[in-house]
Short mmCIF file of C-alpha atoms in Angstrom, two decimals:
data_model
loop_
_atom_site.label_atom_id
_atom_site.label_comp_id
_atom_site.label_asym_id
_atom_site.label_seq_id
_atom_site.Cartn_x
_atom_site.Cartn_y
_atom_site.Cartn_z
CA UNK A 281 12.78 51.81 6.18
CA UNK A 282 14.14 48.32 6.18
CA UNK A 283 14.41 46.72 2.79
CA UNK A 284 11.98 43.85 2.33
CA UNK A 285 13.65 40.53 1.80
CA UNK A 286 12.83 38.94 -1.57
CA UNK A 287 13.24 35.55 0.04
CA UNK A 288 9.97 33.69 0.56
CA UNK A 289 10.52 32.36 4.09
CA UNK A 290 8.24 29.42 3.56
CA UNK A 291 9.97 28.27 0.39
CA UNK A 292 13.45 29.01 1.69
CA UNK A 293 12.85 27.14 4.90
CA UNK A 294 11.40 24.22 3.06
CA UNK A 295 14.27 24.10 0.60
CA UNK A 296 16.98 24.49 3.23
CA UNK A 297 15.59 22.04 5.72
CA UNK A 298 14.67 19.61 3.00
CA UNK A 299 18.22 19.73 1.70
CA UNK A 300 19.64 19.38 5.19
CA UNK A 301 17.49 16.41 5.97
CA UNK A 302 17.72 14.78 2.55
CA UNK A 303 18.11 11.03 2.88
CA UNK A 304 21.04 9.31 1.27
CA UNK A 305 20.37 7.80 -2.11
CA UNK A 306 19.35 4.18 -1.82
CA UNK A 307 21.91 2.05 -3.59
CA UNK A 308 20.80 0.50 -6.88
CA UNK A 309 17.59 2.53 -7.01
CA UNK A 310 18.54 4.50 -10.12
CA UNK A 311 15.77 4.58 -12.69
CA UNK A 312 17.22 3.92 -16.10
CA UNK A 313 16.09 2.41 -19.40
CA UNK A 314 19.39 0.59 -19.35
CA UNK A 315 18.40 -1.25 -16.18
CA UNK A 316 16.56 -4.46 -16.95
CA UNK A 317 14.69 -4.54 -13.62
CA UNK A 318 13.35 -1.01 -14.18
CA UNK A 319 12.25 -1.79 -17.73
CA UNK A 320 10.64 -5.10 -16.77
CA UNK A 321 8.87 -3.63 -13.74
CA UNK A 322 7.44 -0.76 -15.79
CA UNK A 323 6.48 -2.99 -18.72
CA UNK A 324 4.76 -5.64 -16.62
CA UNK A 325 2.82 -3.05 -14.59
CA UNK A 326 1.91 -0.96 -17.65
CA UNK A 327 -1.61 -0.46 -18.97
CA UNK A 328 -1.71 -3.19 -21.61
CA UNK A 329 0.03 -5.78 -19.41
CA UNK A 330 -1.22 -5.89 -15.80
CA UNK A 331 -2.95 -2.52 -16.03
CA UNK A 332 -1.57 -1.09 -12.82
CA UNK A 333 -0.03 2.12 -14.14
CA UNK A 334 -0.86 4.23 -17.14
CA UNK A 335 2.35 6.22 -17.42
CA UNK A 336 5.39 6.47 -19.63
CA UNK A 337 8.61 4.81 -18.56
CA UNK A 338 10.05 8.17 -17.47
CA UNK A 339 6.98 9.18 -15.48
CA UNK A 340 6.63 5.80 -13.79
CA UNK A 341 9.77 6.31 -11.68
CA UNK A 342 8.14 8.48 -9.05
CA UNK A 343 4.71 6.88 -9.00
CA UNK A 344 3.94 5.52 -5.57
CA UNK A 345 2.27 2.25 -4.63
CA UNK A 346 -0.69 4.39 -3.58
CA UNK A 347 -1.12 5.27 -7.27
CA UNK A 348 -1.29 1.71 -8.52
CA UNK A 349 -4.72 0.66 -9.76
CA UNK A 350 -4.92 -2.11 -7.16
CA UNK A 351 -4.32 0.17 -4.14
CA UNK A 352 -7.54 0.52 -2.17
CA UNK A 353 -7.44 3.13 0.60
CA UNK A 354 -10.64 1.81 2.10
CA UNK A 355 -9.60 -1.83 2.32
CA UNK A 356 -8.34 -3.38 5.53
CA UNK A 357 -4.57 -3.95 5.69
CA UNK A 358 -5.23 -7.69 5.32
CA UNK A 359 -7.12 -7.11 2.08
CA UNK A 360 -4.39 -4.83 0.75
CA UNK A 361 -1.82 -7.47 1.67
CA UNK A 362 -3.54 -10.30 -0.23
CA UNK A 363 -4.02 -8.06 -3.26
CA UNK A 364 -0.36 -7.04 -3.15
CA UNK A 365 0.74 -10.65 -2.76
CA UNK A 366 -1.40 -11.64 -5.75
CA UNK A 367 0.32 -8.94 -7.82
CA UNK A 368 3.75 -9.98 -6.51
CA UNK A 369 3.00 -13.59 -7.45
CA UNK A 370 2.13 -12.75 -11.04
CA UNK A 371 5.08 -10.35 -11.35
CA UNK A 372 7.64 -12.94 -10.33
CA UNK A 373 5.96 -15.51 -12.59
CA UNK A 374 6.16 -13.13 -15.54
CA UNK A 375 9.80 -12.41 -14.82
CA UNK A 376 10.75 -16.07 -14.54
CA UNK A 377 8.42 -17.69 -17.10
CA UNK A 378 8.22 -15.03 -19.81
CA UNK A 379 11.40 -12.99 -19.43
CA UNK A 380 13.79 -15.78 -18.48
CA UNK A 381 14.83 -14.47 -15.06
CA UNK A 382 16.25 -16.73 -12.37
CA UNK A 383 16.32 -16.03 -8.66
CA UNK A 384 19.48 -14.49 -7.22
CA UNK A 385 21.52 -16.68 -4.90
CA UNK A 386 19.67 -17.09 -1.61
CA UNK A 387 16.37 -15.93 -3.09
CA UNK A 388 13.40 -18.01 -4.13
CA UNK A 389 9.73 -17.75 -5.03
CA UNK A 390 8.70 -17.29 -1.38
CA UNK A 391 11.23 -14.58 -0.59
CA UNK A 392 10.35 -12.80 -3.84
CA UNK A 393 6.63 -12.73 -3.04
CA UNK A 394 7.23 -11.67 0.57
CA UNK A 395 9.70 -8.91 -0.35
CA UNK A 396 7.64 -7.47 -3.19
CA UNK A 397 4.49 -7.64 -1.09
CA UNK A 398 6.18 -5.54 1.58
CA UNK A 399 6.93 -2.83 -0.96
CA UNK A 400 3.54 -3.05 -2.62
CA UNK A 401 1.76 -2.57 0.71
CA UNK A 402 3.70 0.60 1.53
CA UNK A 403 1.77 3.55 0.11
CA UNK A 404 4.81 5.80 -0.11
CA UNK A 405 7.21 3.44 -1.87
CA UNK A 406 7.83 4.28 -5.50
CA UNK A 407 7.89 2.13 -8.60
CA UNK A 408 11.62 2.88 -8.70
CA UNK A 409 12.04 1.34 -5.25
CA UNK A 410 9.96 -1.65 -6.29
CA UNK A 411 12.27 -2.10 -9.29
CA UNK A 412 15.27 -1.97 -6.98
CA UNK A 413 13.85 -4.80 -4.91
CA UNK A 414 12.96 -6.72 -8.09
CA UNK A 415 16.60 -6.32 -9.10
CA UNK A 416 17.82 -7.71 -5.78
CA UNK A 417 15.62 -10.76 -6.10
CA UNK A 418 15.93 -11.66 -9.78
CA UNK A 419 18.85 -12.30 -12.07
CA UNK A 420 17.72 -11.31 -15.56
CA UNK A 421 19.10 -12.69 -18.79
CA UNK A 422 20.96 -9.45 -19.52
CA UNK A 423 22.86 -9.83 -16.25
CA UNK A 424 24.20 -13.30 -16.94
CA UNK B 117 -14.20 16.70 23.35
CA UNK B 118 -12.21 19.84 22.64
CA UNK B 119 -8.47 19.76 22.60
CA UNK B 120 -6.76 20.79 25.82
CA UNK B 121 -3.54 21.48 23.91
CA UNK B 122 -3.76 24.32 21.40
CA UNK B 123 -3.10 22.82 17.98
CA UNK B 124 -0.66 25.46 16.63
CA UNK B 125 1.60 25.15 19.65
CA UNK B 126 1.79 21.39 19.24
CA UNK B 127 2.71 21.85 15.59
CA UNK B 128 5.39 24.46 16.31
CA UNK B 129 6.85 22.43 19.14
CA UNK B 130 7.11 19.44 16.85
CA UNK B 131 8.67 21.61 14.16
CA UNK B 132 11.26 22.83 16.64
CA UNK B 133 12.12 19.25 17.47
CA UNK B 134 12.37 18.47 13.77
CA UNK B 135 14.60 21.48 13.12
CA UNK B 136 16.84 20.56 16.02
CA UNK B 137 17.11 16.99 14.86
CA UNK B 138 17.85 18.13 11.33
CA UNK B 139 20.79 20.17 12.52
CA UNK B 140 21.97 17.43 14.85
CA UNK B 141 21.70 14.76 12.21
CA UNK B 142 24.02 16.69 9.91
CA UNK B 143 26.79 17.49 12.38
CA UNK B 144 29.02 14.53 11.61
CA UNK B 145 28.25 14.54 7.90
CA UNK B 146 30.61 14.94 5.00
CA UNK B 147 32.08 18.40 4.24
CA UNK B 148 29.84 18.70 1.18
CA UNK B 149 26.90 19.16 3.51
CA UNK B 150 28.48 21.98 5.49
CA UNK B 151 27.07 24.49 3.01
CA UNK B 152 23.59 23.29 3.76
CA UNK B 153 24.21 23.79 7.45
CA UNK B 154 25.35 27.35 6.78
CA UNK B 155 22.10 28.11 5.02
CA UNK B 156 20.27 26.86 8.04
CA UNK B 157 22.35 28.94 10.41
CA UNK B 158 21.56 32.11 8.44
CA UNK B 159 17.84 31.55 8.56
CA UNK B 160 15.70 33.26 11.14
CA UNK B 161 14.38 30.42 13.35
CA UNK B 162 11.08 32.21 13.78
CA UNK B 163 10.62 32.19 10.01
CA UNK B 164 11.43 28.53 9.88
CA UNK B 165 8.85 27.75 12.53
CA UNK B 166 6.24 29.90 10.82
CA UNK B 167 6.96 28.16 7.56
CA UNK B 168 6.01 24.81 9.01
CA UNK B 169 2.40 25.92 8.89
CA UNK B 170 2.63 26.39 5.11
CA UNK B 171 1.08 23.77 2.87
CA UNK B 172 3.58 21.14 1.87
CA UNK B 173 6.38 22.34 4.10
CA UNK B 174 5.57 19.98 6.94
CA UNK B 175 5.56 17.07 4.53
CA UNK B 176 8.84 18.05 2.93
CA UNK B 177 10.39 18.37 6.38
CA UNK B 178 9.06 15.35 8.12
CA UNK B 179 9.42 12.60 5.55
CA UNK B 180 13.11 12.94 4.64
CA UNK B 181 13.99 13.62 8.25
CA UNK B 182 12.34 10.51 9.55
CA UNK B 183 13.97 8.57 6.74
CA UNK B 184 17.39 10.00 7.61
CA UNK B 185 17.04 9.20 11.29
CA UNK B 186 15.95 5.66 10.66
CA UNK B 187 18.13 4.83 7.69
CA UNK B 188 21.31 3.79 9.36
CA UNK B 189 24.51 3.07 7.46
CA UNK B 190 24.07 -0.68 7.60
CA UNK B 191 20.97 -0.61 5.38
CA UNK B 192 23.02 -0.89 2.23
CA UNK B 193 21.28 -3.83 0.63
CA UNK B 194 17.95 -3.00 -0.85
CA UNK B 195 16.24 -5.74 1.04
CA UNK B 196 17.64 -4.24 4.23
CA UNK B 197 15.13 -1.45 4.18
CA UNK B 198 12.37 -3.99 4.54
CA UNK B 199 13.56 -4.57 8.07
CA UNK B 200 13.22 -0.93 9.04
CA UNK B 201 10.48 0.82 10.85
CA UNK B 202 8.21 2.72 8.54
CA UNK B 203 7.12 5.87 10.36
CA UNK B 204 5.01 8.62 8.85
CA UNK B 205 4.11 11.80 10.71
CA UNK B 206 0.65 12.96 9.76
CA UNK B 207 -2.28 15.12 10.77
CA UNK B 208 -5.48 13.41 11.73
CA UNK B 209 -8.65 15.25 10.86
CA UNK B 210 -11.95 14.73 12.62
CA UNK B 211 -14.78 13.39 10.50
CA UNK B 212 -16.56 16.75 10.59
CA UNK B 213 -13.59 18.32 8.81
CA UNK B 214 -13.22 21.29 11.18
CA UNK B 215 -9.60 22.37 10.94
CA UNK B 216 -9.34 23.15 14.67
CA UNK B 217 -9.91 19.48 15.32
CA UNK B 218 -6.78 18.44 13.44
CA UNK B 219 -4.25 16.69 15.60
CA UNK B 220 -0.66 15.62 15.04
CA UNK B 221 0.15 11.95 14.99
CA UNK B 222 2.31 9.18 13.71
CA UNK B 223 1.54 6.18 11.58
CA UNK B 224 3.87 3.25 12.10
CA UNK B 225 4.37 -0.03 10.39
CA UNK B 226 7.10 -2.53 11.06
CA UNK B 227 7.33 -5.86 9.37
CA UNK B 228 10.19 -8.26 9.57
CA UNK B 229 10.28 -11.44 7.57
CA UNK B 230 12.15 -13.81 9.84
CA UNK B 231 12.31 -16.72 7.39
CA UNK B 232 10.84 -17.75 4.05
CA UNK B 233 11.06 -21.10 2.28
CA UNK B 234 9.64 -22.82 -0.78
CA UNK B 235 8.19 -26.26 -0.13
CA UNK B 236 9.18 -27.68 -3.52
CA UNK B 237 10.92 -25.56 -6.16
CA UNK B 238 10.06 -27.97 -8.95
CA UNK B 239 6.30 -27.38 -8.68
CA UNK B 240 4.71 -25.34 -11.43
CA UNK B 241 2.85 -23.42 -8.73
CA UNK B 242 5.30 -23.41 -5.82
CA UNK B 243 4.04 -23.09 -2.26
CA UNK B 244 5.80 -20.67 0.06
CA UNK B 245 6.14 -20.50 3.84
CA UNK B 246 7.15 -17.42 5.78
CA UNK B 247 7.43 -16.38 9.41
CA UNK B 248 6.96 -12.69 10.08
CA UNK B 249 6.66 -10.16 12.91
CA UNK B 250 4.43 -7.18 12.33
CA UNK B 251 3.36 -4.06 14.23
CA UNK B 252 1.17 -1.32 12.86
CA UNK B 253 -1.18 1.43 13.90
CA UNK B 254 -1.80 5.15 14.25
CA UNK B 255 -0.87 7.17 17.31
CA UNK B 256 -2.29 10.68 17.77
CA UNK B 257 -1.25 13.37 20.26
CA UNK B 258 -4.83 13.25 21.52
CA UNK B 259 -6.15 9.73 21.54
CA UNK B 260 -9.79 10.85 21.43
CA UNK B 261 -9.20 12.37 18.01
CA UNK B 262 -7.51 9.33 16.55
CA UNK B 263 -9.94 8.11 13.89
CA UNK B 264 -8.20 4.71 13.68
CA UNK B 265 -7.50 3.98 17.32
CA UNK B 266 -6.36 0.39 16.96
CA UNK B 267 -2.77 -0.82 17.34
CA UNK B 268 -1.97 -4.35 16.22
CA UNK B 269 1.21 -6.25 17.03
CA UNK B 270 1.50 -9.79 15.78
CA UNK B 271 3.63 -12.83 15.01
CA UNK B 272 2.50 -14.55 11.84
CA UNK B 273 3.16 -17.82 10.05
CA UNK B 274 2.09 -17.82 6.39
CA UNK B 275 1.54 -20.64 3.94
CA UNK B 276 0.75 -19.30 0.49
CA UNK B 277 0.46 -20.31 -3.12
CA UNK B 278 -0.40 -18.71 -6.41
CA UNK B 279 -2.21 -21.14 -8.69
CA UNK B 280 -2.20 -20.27 -12.36
CA UNK B 281 -1.38 -16.85 -13.71
CA UNK B 282 0.60 -18.41 -16.55
CA UNK B 283 -0.85 -21.16 -18.72
CA UNK B 284 0.52 -24.39 -17.17
CA UNK B 285 0.98 -25.96 -20.61
CA UNK B 286 3.12 -23.06 -21.81
CA UNK B 287 6.85 -23.54 -21.99
CA UNK B 288 9.44 -21.68 -23.95
CA UNK B 289 13.16 -22.16 -24.49
CA UNK B 290 15.69 -20.10 -22.55
CA UNK B 291 16.89 -18.66 -25.84
CA UNK B 292 13.40 -17.46 -26.76
CA UNK B 293 12.96 -15.86 -23.33
CA UNK B 294 16.33 -14.13 -23.64
CA UNK B 295 15.36 -12.91 -27.12
CA UNK B 296 12.10 -11.46 -25.74
CA UNK B 297 14.05 -9.67 -23.00
CA UNK B 298 16.59 -8.36 -25.52
CA UNK B 299 13.81 -7.08 -27.76
CA UNK B 300 12.17 -5.31 -24.83
CA UNK B 301 15.43 -3.58 -23.88
CA UNK B 302 15.86 -2.40 -27.48
CA UNK B 303 12.27 -1.23 -27.85
CA UNK B 304 12.21 0.79 -24.64
CA UNK B 305 14.79 3.12 -26.21
CA UNK B 306 12.08 4.19 -28.64
CA UNK B 307 10.11 7.19 -27.35
CA UNK B 308 6.73 5.97 -28.50
CA UNK B 309 7.26 2.55 -26.94
CA UNK B 310 8.48 4.11 -23.69
CA UNK B 311 5.32 6.18 -23.54
CA UNK B 312 3.31 2.97 -23.44
CA UNK B 313 1.79 3.62 -26.84
CA UNK B 314 2.23 2.48 -30.41
CA UNK B 315 2.22 -0.73 -32.41
CA UNK B 316 5.46 -2.12 -31.01
CA UNK B 317 4.32 -1.63 -27.41
CA UNK B 318 0.92 -3.19 -28.07
CA UNK B 319 2.49 -6.14 -29.84
CA UNK B 320 4.95 -6.85 -27.02
CA UNK B 321 2.25 -6.47 -24.38
CA UNK B 322 0.12 -8.91 -26.32
CA UNK B 323 3.01 -11.40 -26.46
CA UNK B 324 3.56 -11.02 -22.71
CA UNK B 325 -0.06 -11.64 -21.83
CA UNK B 326 -1.17 -14.17 -24.45
CA UNK B 327 -0.06 -17.11 -22.31
CA UNK B 328 -1.59 -15.76 -19.10
CA UNK B 329 -4.35 -17.70 -17.39
CA UNK B 330 -6.72 -17.07 -14.50
CA UNK B 331 -4.81 -16.76 -11.22
CA UNK B 332 -5.94 -17.78 -7.76
CA UNK B 333 -3.73 -16.73 -4.88
CA UNK B 334 -4.35 -17.90 -1.33
CA UNK B 335 -2.61 -17.23 1.94
CA UNK B 336 -3.29 -19.27 5.08
CA UNK B 337 -1.97 -17.59 8.18
CA UNK B 338 -1.73 -18.42 11.86
CA UNK B 339 -1.05 -15.55 14.24
CA UNK B 340 -0.94 -14.19 17.77
CA UNK B 341 -1.95 -10.52 17.88
CA UNK B 342 -2.14 -7.89 20.60
CA UNK B 343 -4.93 -5.42 19.76
CA UNK B 344 -5.09 -2.23 21.78
CA UNK B 345 -6.14 1.36 21.63
CA UNK B 346 -3.22 3.74 21.74
CA UNK B 347 -3.51 4.39 25.48
CA UNK B 348 -3.65 0.65 26.19
CA UNK B 349 -6.81 1.24 28.22
CA UNK B 350 -8.63 -1.32 26.13
CA UNK B 351 -6.47 -4.18 24.96
CA UNK B 352 -6.95 -7.80 24.10
CA UNK B 353 -4.97 -10.72 22.78
CA UNK B 354 -6.20 -12.42 19.64
CA UNK B 355 -4.97 -15.81 18.51
CA UNK B 356 -6.12 -17.51 15.44
CA UNK B 357 -5.86 -17.95 11.77
CA UNK B 358 -7.03 -16.41 8.60
CA UNK B 359 -7.52 -17.41 5.03
CA UNK B 360 -7.16 -14.70 2.45
CA UNK B 361 -7.61 -15.15 -1.24
CA UNK B 362 -7.97 -13.26 -4.48
CA UNK B 363 -8.86 -14.31 -7.97
CA UNK B 364 -7.53 -12.43 -10.99
CA UNK B 365 -7.79 -12.68 -14.73
CA UNK B 366 -5.21 -10.15 -15.87
CA UNK B 367 -6.03 -10.10 -19.57
CA UNK B 368 -8.07 -7.06 -20.59
CA UNK B 369 -10.64 -9.18 -22.41
CA UNK B 370 -11.47 -12.44 -20.72
CA UNK B 371 -14.26 -14.90 -20.17
CA UNK B 372 -13.63 -14.93 -16.42
CA UNK B 373 -14.35 -11.21 -16.26
CA UNK B 374 -18.00 -11.89 -17.04
CA UNK B 375 -18.36 -13.54 -13.63
CA UNK B 376 -17.41 -10.29 -11.90
CA UNK B 377 -20.99 -9.10 -11.32
CA UNK B 378 -19.83 -6.28 -9.04
CA UNK B 379 -18.15 -4.63 -12.01
CA UNK B 380 -21.21 -4.71 -14.27
CA UNK B 381 -22.48 -1.20 -13.36
CA UNK B 382 -19.03 0.26 -13.94
CA UNK B 383 -18.51 -1.69 -17.17
CA UNK B 384 -21.82 -0.21 -18.33
CA UNK B 385 -20.64 3.27 -17.34
CA UNK B 386 -17.37 2.82 -19.24
CA UNK B 387 -19.32 1.51 -22.22
CA UNK B 388 -21.81 4.39 -22.19
CA UNK B 389 -19.48 7.28 -21.46
CA UNK B 390 -16.11 6.19 -22.79
CA UNK B 391 -17.37 4.05 -25.66
CA UNK B 392 -15.32 1.08 -24.46
CA UNK B 393 -16.40 -2.48 -25.16
CA UNK B 394 -18.81 -3.74 -22.52
CA UNK B 395 -16.41 -5.95 -20.57
CA UNK B 396 -16.47 -6.43 -16.80
CA UNK B 397 -12.88 -6.59 -15.63
CA UNK B 398 -11.28 -9.80 -14.41
CA UNK B 399 -8.54 -7.74 -12.74
CA UNK B 400 -10.82 -6.37 -10.05
CA UNK B 401 -12.59 -9.31 -8.44
CA UNK B 402 -13.07 -8.50 -4.74
CA UNK B 403 -10.41 -9.85 -2.40
CA UNK B 404 -11.63 -11.84 0.59
CA UNK B 405 -10.21 -12.34 4.08
CA UNK B 406 -11.81 -14.85 6.46
CA UNK B 407 -10.51 -15.06 9.99
CA UNK B 408 -11.13 -16.96 13.20
CA UNK B 409 -9.56 -15.56 16.36
CA UNK B 410 -9.59 -16.49 20.02
CA UNK B 411 -9.79 -13.11 21.72
CA UNK B 412 -8.69 -12.45 25.27
CA UNK B 413 -10.85 -9.54 26.40
CA UNK B 414 -9.67 -9.47 30.01
CA UNK B 415 -8.08 -6.02 29.55
CA UNK B 416 -11.00 -4.56 27.64
CA UNK B 417 -12.51 -2.24 30.24
CA UNK B 418 -15.58 -1.34 28.20
CA UNK B 419 -16.44 -5.02 27.81
CA UNK B 420 -15.80 -5.97 31.45
CA UNK B 421 -18.09 -3.16 32.58
CA UNK B 422 -20.91 -5.03 30.85
CA UNK B 423 -19.86 -8.63 31.42
CA UNK B 424 -17.34 -9.53 34.17
CA UNK B 425 -16.51 -12.85 32.47
CA UNK B 426 -12.89 -12.49 31.33
CA UNK B 427 -12.56 -15.83 29.54
CA UNK B 428 -11.24 -15.73 26.02
CA UNK B 429 -13.93 -15.84 23.36
CA UNK B 430 -13.90 -16.95 19.71
CA UNK B 431 -14.51 -14.30 17.09
CA UNK B 432 -14.94 -14.70 13.36
CA UNK B 433 -14.45 -12.04 10.75
CA UNK B 434 -14.96 -11.55 7.05
CA UNK B 435 -13.47 -8.69 5.09
CA UNK B 436 -14.03 -7.82 1.46
CA UNK B 437 -12.49 -5.11 -0.66
CA UNK B 438 -13.31 -3.97 -4.15
CA UNK B 439 -12.00 -1.25 -6.42
CA UNK B 440 -12.63 -0.60 -10.07
CA UNK B 441 -12.22 2.17 -12.60
CA UNK B 442 -15.49 3.92 -13.26
CA UNK B 443 -14.41 6.62 -15.68
CA UNK B 444 -11.54 8.77 -16.80
CA UNK B 445 -11.48 12.52 -16.39
CA UNK B 446 -8.77 14.41 -18.24
CA UNK B 447 -6.65 11.27 -18.59
CA UNK B 448 -6.97 10.55 -14.88
CA UNK B 449 -8.84 7.42 -13.78
CA UNK B 450 -11.74 7.91 -11.39
CA UNK B 451 -12.21 4.87 -9.20
CA UNK B 452 -15.03 3.42 -7.19
CA UNK B 453 -13.73 1.76 -4.00
CA UNK B 454 -15.56 -0.16 -1.33
CA UNK B 455 -14.77 -2.29 1.70
CA UNK B 456 -16.85 -4.33 4.10
CA UNK B 457 -15.70 -5.76 7.45
CA UNK B 458 -17.79 -8.03 9.63
CA UNK B 459 -16.87 -9.32 13.09
CA UNK B 460 -18.97 -11.89 14.98
CA UNK B 461 -18.35 -13.23 18.47
CA UNK B 462 -19.46 -16.83 18.91
CA UNK B 463 -21.36 -18.00 22.03
CA UNK B 464 -21.56 -14.49 23.43
CA UNK B 465 -23.24 -13.99 26.80
CA UNK B 466 -26.70 -12.45 26.98
CA UNK B 467 -25.26 -9.25 28.47
CA UNK B 468 -22.80 -8.83 25.63
CA UNK B 469 -25.54 -9.53 23.10
CA UNK B 470 -27.87 -7.02 24.75
CA UNK B 471 -25.16 -4.37 24.62
CA UNK B 472 -24.68 -5.20 20.93
CA UNK B 473 -21.00 -5.93 21.51
CA UNK B 474 -21.06 -9.43 20.01
CA UNK B 475 -21.25 -8.26 16.44
CA UNK B 476 -19.88 -5.36 14.52
CA UNK B 477 -19.83 -4.50 10.88
CA UNK B 478 -18.39 -1.65 8.93
CA UNK B 479 -19.02 -0.64 5.36
CA UNK B 480 -17.42 2.18 3.46
CA UNK B 481 -17.51 3.21 -0.18
CA UNK B 482 -16.13 6.10 -2.15
CA UNK B 483 -16.50 7.46 -5.64
CA UNK B 484 -13.72 9.62 -7.03
CA UNK B 485 -14.88 12.83 -8.65
CA UNK B 486 -13.05 15.24 -10.96
CA UNK B 487 -10.46 17.62 -9.50
CA UNK B 488 -9.56 15.18 -6.71
CA UNK B 489 -12.92 15.50 -4.99
CA UNK B 490 -14.70 12.40 -3.83
CA UNK B 491 -18.02 11.33 -2.43
CA UNK B 492 -18.01 8.78 0.36
CA UNK B 493 -20.34 6.94 2.67
CA UNK B 494 -19.46 4.94 5.75
CA UNK B 495 -21.64 3.10 8.22
CA UNK B 496 -21.12 0.74 11.16
CA UNK B 497 -18.38 0.28 13.73
CA UNK B 498 -15.17 -1.66 14.29
CA UNK B 499 -14.73 -4.06 17.30
CA UNK B 500 -13.23 -1.60 19.81
CA UNK B 501 -15.49 1.31 18.82
CA UNK B 502 -18.41 2.09 21.09
CA UNK B 503 -20.54 4.04 18.65
CA UNK B 504 -22.28 3.15 15.45
CA UNK B 505 -21.79 5.99 12.99
CA UNK B 506 -23.26 6.75 9.63
CA UNK B 507 -21.30 9.35 7.75
CA UNK B 508 -21.81 10.87 4.33
CA UNK B 509 -18.95 13.06 3.21
CA UNK B 510 -17.60 15.03 0.33
CA UNK B 511 -13.85 15.06 0.50
CA UNK B 512 -10.83 16.32 -1.30
CA UNK B 513 -7.76 14.13 -1.69
CA UNK B 514 -4.42 15.56 -0.67
CA UNK B 515 -1.36 13.37 -0.51
CA UNK B 516 0.10 14.26 2.86
#
């Protein structure tokens, strides 16, 4: 009688194919409490600030835009876009007015709102990816 | 209408394509990935294909694979990914929830910001301009089972401005801002602070928000859009503009929040059940989109069958969206969400009016329930739909 394989084919296939198809790491999207953009993004979105996420710094990394308090599945894409742009507007204002950030060379208020809105309207993007874009747009005081 | 293509065979065929692409996409890769390819080679292909039917396996296969295919080597800068196509394979389920009616499909979204400028950087509330191209929609293997059979491709010019948000009289020195940032970086090393709890966290959050003010964000957009169903049987050009706006008061306790009458029932619920202060939230005022489009219906077969006049017609629309937290259940927020969309054709012919094609409205609301269940209600139709549905449903949320 043939010996039964202990391998769960479903799990093995998932693991193998997932590993084979794993995307390359996006540059600069490392979640760290040493990274000012990550800390600022988490802090500004947190419960007592803008009230978008109720999670610890560590847990916030993998939260998706779909899990933000403002994400409304039922809304039209236009409604989601204006709500995301409103959040992007206040985020960049907090970064520049309260936390002393300047815009990176070639970036400005308009590009910051447009770029963050694009991330905020993508259900699958994570807070970590949002922080990476925030980092590309803003030059924080710790980076000068 | 029943599917002419058996669902499992479609799924397996797609999985085979995915598996093949996965192998192909790794051929020229670095030696470190050769081990992964060996694992694949040792697996029984039949097992792999069977596994695709398992819960979660399809998702874990499709997402990274699509990302790998589309993420070319030149997308090194983070902003580069914004220029990429965003594709998401998914299963569409018919409203009646019968599993045999599930059909494979693809959601796509592409948005490219061609240019963005600030009109005057010195303004306290700067005004931005951006030019963008956008395409989005859902495509299903069987168009009849596509619950969102509307593809939109557009070129957009935006003029936008956020007024307020930060008290306009507030100003602080660069040194004070840098000190606040430094303090934040030090505090986040503390476990309690990093959990979003404790005195230090509350104090810093209070300092961040104490100079916030009501915010009004508006976006005026002009666009040319091609609207079509996925088979391009019914298609029409829409030109026009839209004004979208949202008002927010981000502070947890605010005077402006009292004007949010839609949140009163939920504030009462939070007050009764969770013993919170009775405070309607200023963070969840409904967002509003008002649009005026000139629609070319000359390719809309359903419309021409009723009225042979193919001249472009003006159409107005109003869209509202609202979402608020009703309760918490085991630390998880339970939200109430709602959306309303109204479309009205102006100066419609008598034939179009008689066929009730000059006006369409759609309302949907949903209440989250414990254990990821939800209760929803939808009524009405969207412009290219023929039928007016009224659907009550109990659902279960699964991120797929």
